[in-house]
Amino acid sequence: MSTTADELREEVRRRYAESALRAGGESEGCGCGSGACCADGESDAAKFGEALYDAEQRGELPDAAVLASLGCGNPTAVADMREGETVLDLGSGGGIDVILSSKRVGPTGVAYGLDMTDEMLALAQRNAAEAGAKNVHFLKGEIENIPLPAASVDVIISNCVINLSVDKPAVMIEMARVLKPGGRIGISDVVAEDQLTTEQRATRGSYVGCIAGALSKGEYEALLDAAGFEQVSVEFTHQVADGMHGAIVKAVKTSEPEKKGLPVIQQAARAGCC
Ligand SMILES: C[S@@+](CC[C@H](N)C(=O)[O-])C[C@H]1O[C@@H](n2cnc3c(N)ncnc32)[C@H](O)[C@@H]1O
């Protein structure tokens, strides 16, 4: 990986370490509630953060978990989860979607949260303990190299994280690897309209603020298709910047993830990210 990509990943890690410390009251500054940190300091409560969860879901959670929310949607509302299933949240942050998923899959199921930032993992562990969630596990690692075996997960969720990845094709391939045949993804992410160039996306917000690294709708669909997903859909839900939207991304893993070639993935990645 190039130095630039490593530096960008480190910048993302630093940004979210600071967010976790603020959300946990361990450092001074603005809180991350209402998405203030994810949204580049533009405190727009309706676009990012806890406002995207309904009152009933917020009521099931400790206040600290709700306030730590930095997402751009609510993947637990769109992902189909059943009792006894295994769910994986990519970039689990303060743990809000892991805790909600653990309730959906029940005591016979498992909810994993994966995050690369130690401070976020510590915050999530505290929030899960406060929520009394027993069937949760938080893993340290990168979403481009998921530390779980092949075909071990029924449902993958993620909330405003894939736009932050410096290697999006690797994320799609890893999702296909760890999902069981027939496994589903239900992801919230920032997605650009197809006519916006990468340069135009970068003028609308920063990389660490979840804007500049966003894929376009067509790029998202092409990467998922190339990784072997079917029934791919990318639906815009709310505008977060000019030509850029919070979106729901859904797809199903086929039984043959390797059936399509890498060239398509590489082509889309060059167009879509760093
Ligand atoms: C915008 S926050 C979203 C957190 C959470 N999903 C939520 O909705 O509140 C992004 C999170 O993803 C993590 N993250 C970003 N890039 C990552 C990567 N490549 N691998 C693992 N975690 C990553 C960050 O540490 C941070 O916790």
mmCIF file of C-alpha atoms and ligand atoms in Angstrom:
data_model
loop_
_atom_site.group_PDB
_atom_site.id
_atom_site.type_symbol
_atom_site.label_atom_id
_atom_site.label_comp_id
_atom_site.label_asym_id
_atom_site.label_seq_id
_atom_site.Cartn_x
_atom_site.Cartn_y
_atom_site.Cartn_z
ATOM 1 C CA MET A 1 0.000 0.000 0.000
ATOM 2 C CA SER A 2 1.284 3.472 -0.790
ATOM 3 C CA THR A 3 2.439 5.851 1.924
ATOM 4 C CA THR A 4 -0.478 8.115 1.073
ATOM 5 C CA ALA A 5 -3.026 5.408 1.794
ATOM 6 C CA ASP A 6 -1.274 4.495 5.068
ATOM 7 C CA GLU A 7 -1.249 8.148 6.107
ATOM 8 C CA LEU A 8 -4.916 8.541 5.264
ATOM 9 C CA ARG A 9 -5.840 5.464 7.306
ATOM 10 C CA GLU A 10 -3.829 6.864 10.233
ATOM 11 C CA GLU A 11 -5.619 10.202 9.921
ATOM 12 C CA VAL A 12 -8.968 8.353 10.053
ATOM 13 C CA ARG A 13 -7.839 6.380 13.103
ATOM 14 C CA ARG A 14 -6.709 9.557 14.913
ATOM 15 C CA ARG A 15 -9.952 11.358 14.103
ATOM 16 C CA TYR A 16 -12.132 8.567 15.496
ATOM 17 C CA ALA A 17 -9.885 7.988 18.521
ATOM 18 C CA GLU A 18 -10.517 11.640 19.426
ATOM 19 C CA SER A 19 -14.249 11.194 18.827
ATOM 20 C CA ALA A 20 -14.321 8.161 21.132
ATOM 21 C CA LEU A 21 -12.482 9.971 23.911
ATOM 22 C CA ARG A 22 -14.853 12.939 23.662
ATOM 23 C CA ALA A 23 -17.943 10.712 23.587
ATOM 24 C CA GLY A 24 -16.638 8.894 26.661
ATOM 25 C CA GLY A 25 -16.000 12.186 28.467
ATOM 26 C CA GLU A 26 -12.248 11.512 28.547
ATOM 27 C CA SER A 27 -11.248 14.564 26.564
ATOM 28 C CA GLU A 28 -12.531 18.081 26.219
ATOM 29 C CA GLY A 29 -14.271 19.612 23.240
ATOM 30 C CA CYS A 30 -17.555 19.220 21.497
ATOM 31 C CA GLY A 31 -19.442 15.978 22.017
ATOM 32 C CA CYS A 32 -19.965 13.682 19.059
ATOM 33 C CA GLY A 33 -23.691 13.479 19.576
ATOM 34 C CA SER A 34 -25.788 14.683 16.653
ATOM 35 C CA GLY A 35 -22.993 13.620 14.323
ATOM 36 C CA ALA A 36 -20.930 16.765 14.904
ATOM 37 C CA CYS A 37 -17.646 14.898 14.515
ATOM 38 C CA CYS A 38 -18.542 12.765 11.528
ATOM 39 C CA ALA A 39 -20.065 15.656 9.656
ATOM 40 C CA ASP A 40 -16.912 17.770 9.490
ATOM 41 C CA GLY A 41 -18.097 20.058 12.238
ATOM 42 C CA GLU A 42 -21.243 21.011 10.348
ATOM 43 C CA SER A 43 -23.587 20.206 13.166
ATOM 44 C CA ASP A 44 -26.526 18.929 11.146
ATOM 45 C CA ALA A 45 -28.405 16.663 13.501
ATOM 46 C CA ALA A 46 -30.776 15.338 10.851
ATOM 47 C CA LYS A 47 -28.043 13.941 8.556
ATOM 48 C CA PHE A 48 -25.650 12.078 10.858
ATOM 49 C CA GLY A 49 -25.810 10.438 14.271
ATOM 50 C CA GLU A 50 -28.491 9.454 16.735
ATOM 51 C CA ALA A 51 -31.409 11.261 15.044
ATOM 52 C CA LEU A 52 -31.423 8.475 12.436
ATOM 53 C CA TYR A 53 -32.681 5.989 15.064
ATOM 54 C CA ASP A 54 -36.300 5.980 16.187
ATOM 55 C CA ALA A 55 -37.279 6.779 19.760
ATOM 56 C CA GLU A 56 -38.036 3.131 20.543
ATOM 57 C CA GLN A 57 -34.531 2.002 19.528
ATOM 58 C CA ARG A 58 -32.898 4.887 21.386
ATOM 59 C CA GLY A 59 -34.889 3.892 24.471
ATOM 60 C CA GLU A 60 -33.315 0.398 24.374
ATOM 61 C CA LEU A 61 -29.789 1.816 24.612
ATOM 62 C CA PRO A 62 -27.605 3.497 27.244
ATOM 63 C CA ASP A 63 -27.393 7.264 26.649
ATOM 64 C CA ALA A 64 -23.637 7.013 26.081
ATOM 65 C CA ALA A 65 -24.122 4.558 23.199
ATOM 66 C CA VAL A 66 -26.727 6.803 21.580
ATOM 67 C CA LEU A 67 -24.525 9.895 21.948
ATOM 68 C CA ALA A 68 -21.531 8.070 20.432
ATOM 69 C CA SER A 69 -23.428 7.407 17.205
ATOM 70 C CA LEU A 70 -21.569 8.754 14.174
ATOM 71 C CA GLY A 71 -23.425 6.983 11.395
ATOM 72 C CA CYS A 72 -25.304 8.242 8.341
ATOM 73 C CA GLY A 73 -28.238 5.839 8.569
ATOM 74 C CA ASN A 74 -29.634 2.971 10.591
ATOM 75 C CA PRO A 75 -28.510 -0.380 9.166
ATOM 76 C CA THR A 76 -30.355 -2.328 11.858
ATOM 77 C CA ALA A 77 -33.615 -0.972 10.433
ATOM 78 C CA VAL A 78 -32.883 -2.246 6.915
ATOM 79 C CA ALA A 79 -30.955 -5.484 7.481
ATOM 80 C CA ASP A 80 -32.997 -8.653 7.717
ATOM 81 C CA MET A 81 -31.808 -10.411 10.944
ATOM 82 C CA ARG A 82 -33.217 -13.573 12.477
ATOM 83 C CA GLU A 83 -32.963 -15.317 15.868
ATOM 84 C CA GLY A 84 -29.783 -17.345 16.201
ATOM 85 C CA GLU A 85 -27.901 -15.633 13.372
ATOM 86 C CA THR A 86 -24.361 -14.227 13.377
ATOM 87 C CA VAL A 87 -24.114 -10.512 12.544
ATOM 88 C CA LEU A 88 -20.937 -8.535 11.853
ATOM 89 C CA ASP A 89 -20.774 -4.718 12.058
ATOM 90 C CA LEU A 90 -17.871 -3.253 10.053
ATOM 91 C CA GLY A 91 -16.463 -0.163 11.812
ATOM 92 C CA SER A 92 -18.595 -0.604 14.926
ATOM 93 C CA GLY A 93 -17.564 2.657 16.629
ATOM 94 C CA GLY A 94 -19.292 3.141 20.006
ATOM 95 C CA GLY A 95 -21.233 -0.101 19.499
ATOM 96 C CA ILE A 96 -24.777 1.195 18.897
ATOM 97 C CA ASP A 97 -25.570 -1.122 15.969
ATOM 98 C CA VAL A 98 -23.885 -4.132 17.615
ATOM 99 C CA ILE A 99 -26.021 -3.717 20.747
ATOM 100 C CA LEU A 100 -29.234 -3.331 18.700
ATOM 101 C CA SER A 101 -28.290 -6.362 16.538
ATOM 102 C CA SER A 102 -27.566 -8.502 19.592
ATOM 103 C CA LYS A 103 -31.174 -7.970 20.698
ATOM 104 C CA ARG A 104 -32.474 -8.932 17.240
ATOM 105 C CA VAL A 105 -30.523 -12.221 16.999
ATOM 106 C CA GLY A 106 -31.271 -13.093 20.634
ATOM 107 C CA PRO A 107 -29.259 -15.213 23.085
ATOM 108 C CA THR A 108 -28.665 -17.990 20.521
ATOM 109 C CA GLY A 109 -27.165 -15.523 18.051
ATOM 110 C CA VAL A 110 -23.955 -13.487 18.094
ATOM 111 C CA ALA A 111 -23.161 -9.880 17.172
ATOM 112 C CA TYR A 112 -19.551 -9.002 16.305
ATOM 113 C CA GLY A 113 -18.233 -5.464 16.063
ATOM 114 C CA LEU A 114 -14.999 -4.856 14.155
ATOM 115 C CA ASP A 115 -13.046 -1.618 14.505
ATOM 116 C CA MET A 116 -9.405 -0.573 14.057
ATOM 117 C CA THR A 117 -9.445 2.141 16.748
ATOM 118 C CA ASP A 118 -8.593 1.061 20.328
ATOM 119 C CA GLU A 119 -10.443 3.994 21.882
ATOM 120 C CA MET A 120 -13.653 3.106 19.981
ATOM 121 C CA LEU A 121 -13.355 -0.553 21.002
ATOM 122 C CA ALA A 122 -13.013 0.451 24.676
ATOM 123 C CA LEU A 123 -16.052 2.766 24.403
ATOM 124 C CA ALA A 124 -18.097 0.022 22.712
ATOM 125 C CA GLN A 125 -17.185 -2.509 25.422
ATOM 126 C CA ARG A 126 -18.341 -0.091 28.118
ATOM 127 C CA ASN A 127 -21.585 0.677 26.268
ATOM 128 C CA ALA A 128 -22.331 -3.030 25.685
ATOM 129 C CA ALA A 129 -21.684 -3.812 29.359
ATOM 130 C CA GLU A 130 -24.002 -0.987 30.404
ATOM 131 C CA ALA A 131 -26.670 -2.301 28.006
ATOM 132 C CA GLY A 132 -26.301 -5.776 29.529
ATOM 133 C CA ALA A 133 -25.546 -7.280 26.087
ATOM 134 C CA LYS A 134 -23.951 -10.716 26.572
ATOM 135 C CA ASN A 135 -23.841 -12.101 23.022
ATOM 136 C CA VAL A 136 -21.491 -9.418 21.672
ATOM 137 C CA HIS A 137 -17.804 -9.576 20.755
ATOM 138 C CA PHE A 138 -15.667 -6.635 19.726
ATOM 139 C CA LEU A 139 -12.713 -7.422 17.471
ATOM 140 C CA LYS A 140 -9.728 -5.227 16.679
ATOM 141 C CA GLY A 141 -8.878 -5.160 13.007
ATOM 142 C CA GLU A 142 -9.344 -3.590 9.624
ATOM 143 C CA ILE A 143 -12.360 -4.070 7.417
ATOM 144 C CA GLU A 144 -10.011 -4.766 4.487
ATOM 145 C CA ASN A 145 -8.725 -7.870 6.316
ATOM 146 C CA ILE A 146 -11.572 -9.195 8.474
ATOM 147 C CA PRO A 147 -10.318 -11.414 11.347
ATOM 148 C CA LEU A 148 -13.039 -14.059 10.959
ATOM 149 C CA PRO A 149 -13.089 -17.357 9.060
ATOM 150 C CA ALA A 150 -14.665 -17.822 5.639
ATOM 151 C CA ALA A 151 -18.422 -18.499 5.502
ATOM 152 C CA SER A 152 -18.963 -17.697 9.198
ATOM 153 C CA VAL A 153 -21.396 -14.735 9.094
ATOM 154 C CA ASP A 154 -25.100 -14.498 8.138
ATOM 155 C CA VAL A 155 -25.490 -10.714 7.966
ATOM 156 C CA ILE A 156 -23.012 -7.842 7.546
ATOM 157 C CA ILE A 157 -24.027 -4.350 8.576
ATOM 158 C CA SER A 158 -21.991 -1.139 8.555
ATOM 159 C CA ASN A 159 -22.780 2.494 9.225
ATOM 160 C CA CYS A 160 -20.815 5.222 7.453
ATOM 161 C CA VAL A 161 -17.489 3.366 7.360
ATOM 162 C CA ILE A 162 -16.838 1.966 3.863
ATOM 163 C CA ASN A 163 -16.435 5.528 2.534
ATOM 164 C CA LEU A 164 -13.462 5.818 4.950
ATOM 165 C CA SER A 165 -11.673 2.740 3.591
ATOM 166 C CA VAL A 166 -8.519 3.279 1.544
ATOM 167 C CA ASP A 167 -9.066 -0.056 -0.257
ATOM 168 C CA LYS A 168 -12.756 -0.486 -1.034
ATOM 169 C CA PRO A 169 -12.364 -3.458 -3.435
ATOM 170 C CA ALA A 170 -10.660 -5.377 -0.600
ATOM 171 C CA VAL A 171 -13.624 -4.638 1.695
ATOM 172 C CA MET A 172 -16.086 -6.058 -0.856
ATOM 173 C CA ILE A 173 -13.965 -9.194 -1.356
ATOM 174 C CA GLU A 174 -13.629 -9.694 2.403
ATOM 175 C CA MET A 175 -17.392 -9.297 2.899
ATOM 176 C CA ALA A 176 -17.973 -11.987 0.264
ATOM 177 C CA ARG A 177 -15.396 -14.257 1.921
ATOM 178 C CA VAL A 178 -16.788 -14.162 5.471
ATOM 179 C CA LEU A 179 -20.473 -14.372 4.495
ATOM 180 C CA LYS A 180 -22.133 -17.760 4.271
ATOM 181 C CA PRO A 181 -23.671 -18.578 0.879
ATOM 182 C CA GLY A 182 -26.965 -16.699 0.828
ATOM 183 C CA GLY A 183 -25.662 -14.217 3.443
ATOM 184 C CA ARG A 184 -26.879 -10.612 3.257
ATOM 185 C CA ILE A 185 -25.464 -7.123 3.596
ATOM 186 C CA GLY A 186 -27.456 -4.138 4.875
ATOM 187 C CA ILE A 187 -25.217 -1.086 4.912
ATOM 188 C CA SER A 188 -25.660 2.638 5.452
ATOM 189 C CA ASP A 189 -23.045 4.791 3.771
ATOM 190 C CA VAL A 190 -22.465 8.120 2.058
ATOM 191 C CA VAL A 191 -22.786 7.663 -1.724
ATOM 192 C CA ALA A 192 -22.280 10.184 -4.533
ATOM 193 C CA GLU A 193 -24.417 10.701 -7.617
ATOM 194 C CA ASP A 194 -22.709 9.167 -10.662
ATOM 195 C CA GLN A 195 -21.953 12.448 -12.412
ATOM 196 C CA LEU A 196 -19.699 13.708 -9.584
ATOM 197 C CA THR A 197 -15.982 13.212 -10.181
ATOM 198 C CA THR A 198 -13.706 12.283 -7.268
ATOM 199 C CA GLU A 199 -12.412 15.882 -7.335
ATOM 200 C CA GLN A 200 -15.947 17.266 -7.074
ATOM 201 C CA ARG A 201 -16.687 14.943 -4.142
ATOM 202 C CA ALA A 202 -13.559 16.218 -2.368
ATOM 203 C CA THR A 203 -14.777 19.822 -2.617
ATOM 204 C CA ARG A 204 -17.932 18.902 -0.672
ATOM 205 C CA GLY A 205 -16.256 17.711 2.523
ATOM 206 C CA SER A 206 -13.207 15.995 3.971
ATOM 207 C CA TYR A 207 -12.154 12.354 3.778
ATOM 208 C CA VAL A 208 -12.291 11.815 7.558
ATOM 209 C CA GLY A 209 -15.665 13.600 7.612
ATOM 210 C CA CYS A 210 -17.153 10.760 5.502
ATOM 211 C CA ILE A 211 -17.584 12.773 2.278
ATOM 212 C CA ALA A 212 -14.496 12.870 0.024
ATOM 213 C CA GLY A 213 -13.927 9.085 0.002
ATOM 214 C CA ALA A 214 -17.493 8.170 -0.953
ATOM 215 C CA LEU A 215 -18.073 5.864 -3.909
ATOM 216 C CA SER A 216 -20.664 6.789 -6.513
ATOM 217 C CA LYS A 217 -23.805 4.658 -6.860
ATOM 218 C CA GLY A 218 -22.473 3.025 -10.039
ATOM 219 C CA GLU A 219 -19.063 2.323 -8.486
ATOM 220 C CA TYR A 220 -20.693 0.712 -5.422
ATOM 221 C CA GLU A 221 -22.846 -1.503 -7.634
ATOM 222 C CA ALA A 222 -19.883 -2.487 -9.838
ATOM 223 C CA LEU A 223 -17.658 -3.408 -6.877
ATOM 224 C CA LEU A 224 -20.360 -5.527 -5.213
ATOM 225 C CA ASP A 225 -21.189 -7.210 -8.502
ATOM 226 C CA ALA A 226 -17.510 -7.980 -9.178
ATOM 227 C CA ALA A 227 -17.125 -9.473 -5.685
ATOM 228 C CA GLY A 228 -19.932 -11.933 -6.477
ATOM 229 C CA PHE A 229 -22.958 -10.274 -4.851
ATOM 230 C CA GLU A 230 -26.429 -10.434 -6.380
ATOM 231 C CA GLN A 231 -29.673 -8.480 -5.857
ATOM 232 C CA VAL A 232 -27.498 -5.380 -5.419
ATOM 233 C CA SER A 233 -29.366 -2.166 -4.624
ATOM 234 C CA VAL A 234 -28.132 1.300 -3.638
ATOM 235 C CA GLU A 235 -30.937 3.659 -2.608
ATOM 236 C CA PHE A 236 -30.466 7.280 -1.608
ATOM 237 C CA THR A 237 -32.291 8.242 1.607
ATOM 238 C CA HIS A 238 -31.269 11.816 2.439
ATOM 239 C CA GLN A 239 -28.910 14.420 0.999
ATOM 240 C CA VAL A 240 -25.783 15.123 3.075
ATOM 241 C CA ALA A 241 -24.047 17.460 0.599
ATOM 242 C CA ASP A 242 -24.699 18.706 -2.930
ATOM 243 C CA GLY A 243 -25.089 15.526 -5.036
ATOM 244 C CA MET A 244 -24.129 13.285 -2.121
ATOM 245 C CA HIS A 245 -26.508 11.201 -0.040
ATOM 246 C CA GLY A 246 -26.944 8.912 2.912
ATOM 247 C CA ALA A 247 -27.820 5.608 1.220
ATOM 248 C CA ILE A 248 -28.945 2.078 1.990
ATOM 249 C CA VAL A 249 -26.872 -0.605 0.263
ATOM 250 C CA LYS A 250 -28.254 -4.127 0.113
ATOM 251 C CA ALA A 251 -27.018 -7.300 -1.581
ATOM 252 C CA VAL A 252 -26.950 -11.080 -1.242
ATOM 253 C CA LYS A 253 -23.860 -13.251 -1.538
ATOM 254 C CA THR A 254 -24.018 -15.940 -4.192
ATOM 255 C CA SER A 255 -22.464 -19.354 -3.630
ATOM 256 C CA GLU A 256 -19.608 -18.549 -6.037
ATOM 257 C CA PRO A 257 -18.002 -15.245 -5.006
ATOM 258 C CA GLU A 258 -15.001 -15.745 -7.273
ATOM 259 C CA LYS A 259 -17.065 -16.056 -10.439
ATOM 260 C CA LYS A 260 -16.220 -12.567 -11.728
ATOM 261 C CA GLY A 261 -12.840 -11.107 -12.509
ATOM 262 C CA LEU A 262 -10.633 -8.648 -10.658
ATOM 263 C CA PRO A 263 -10.225 -6.225 -13.571
ATOM 264 C CA VAL A 264 -13.727 -4.837 -13.020
ATOM 265 C CA ILE A 265 -12.995 -4.274 -9.337
ATOM 266 C CA GLN A 266 -9.719 -2.528 -10.047
ATOM 267 C CA GLN A 267 -11.300 -0.347 -12.696
ATOM 268 C CA ALA A 268 -14.064 0.776 -10.331
ATOM 269 C CA ALA A 269 -11.628 1.357 -7.470
ATOM 270 C CA ARG A 270 -9.434 3.643 -9.554
ATOM 271 C CA ALA A 271 -12.445 5.701 -10.452
ATOM 272 C CA GLY A 272 -13.939 5.697 -7.000
ATOM 273 C CA CYS A 273 -11.365 6.082 -4.336
ATOM 274 C CA CYS A 274 -7.924 7.153 -3.439
HETATM 275 C C1 LIG B 1 -17.997 7.392 11.166
HETATM 276 S S1 LIG B 1 -17.549 6.274 12.429
HETATM 277 C C2 LIG B 1 -18.995 5.241 12.474
HETATM 278 C C3 LIG B 1 -19.061 4.405 13.734
HETATM 279 C C4 LIG B 1 -20.347 3.567 13.867
HETATM 280 N N1 LIG B 1 -20.542 2.690 12.756
HETATM 281 C C5 LIG B 1 -21.553 4.444 14.088
HETATM 282 O O1 LIG B 1 -22.504 4.372 13.308
HETATM 283 O O2 LIG B 1 -21.555 5.210 15.061
HETATM 284 C C6 LIG B 1 -16.332 5.259 11.636
HETATM 285 C C7 LIG B 1 -15.770 4.113 12.476
HETATM 286 O O3 LIG B 1 -15.117 3.202 11.612
HETATM 287 C C8 LIG B 1 -13.822 2.890 12.094
HETATM 288 N N2 LIG B 1 -13.001 2.628 10.892
HETATM 289 C C9 LIG B 1 -12.735 3.481 9.882
HETATM 290 N N3 LIG B 1 -12.001 2.885 8.931
HETATM 291 C C10 LIG B 1 -11.802 1.605 9.344
HETATM 292 C C11 LIG B 1 -11.126 0.486 8.789
HETATM 293 N N4 LIG B 1 -10.500 0.566 7.628
HETATM 294 N N5 LIG B 1 -11.119 -0.678 9.490
HETATM 295 C C12 LIG B 1 -11.753 -0.763 10.699
HETATM 296 N N6 LIG B 1 -12.406 0.262 11.276
HETATM 297 C C13 LIG B 1 -12.446 1.438 10.597
HETATM 298 C C14 LIG B 1 -13.405 4.088 12.913
HETATM 299 O O4 LIG B 1 -12.461 3.735 13.901
HETATM 300 C C15 LIG B 1 -14.737 4.529 13.513
HETATM 301 O O5 LIG B 1 -14.998 3.870 14.724
#
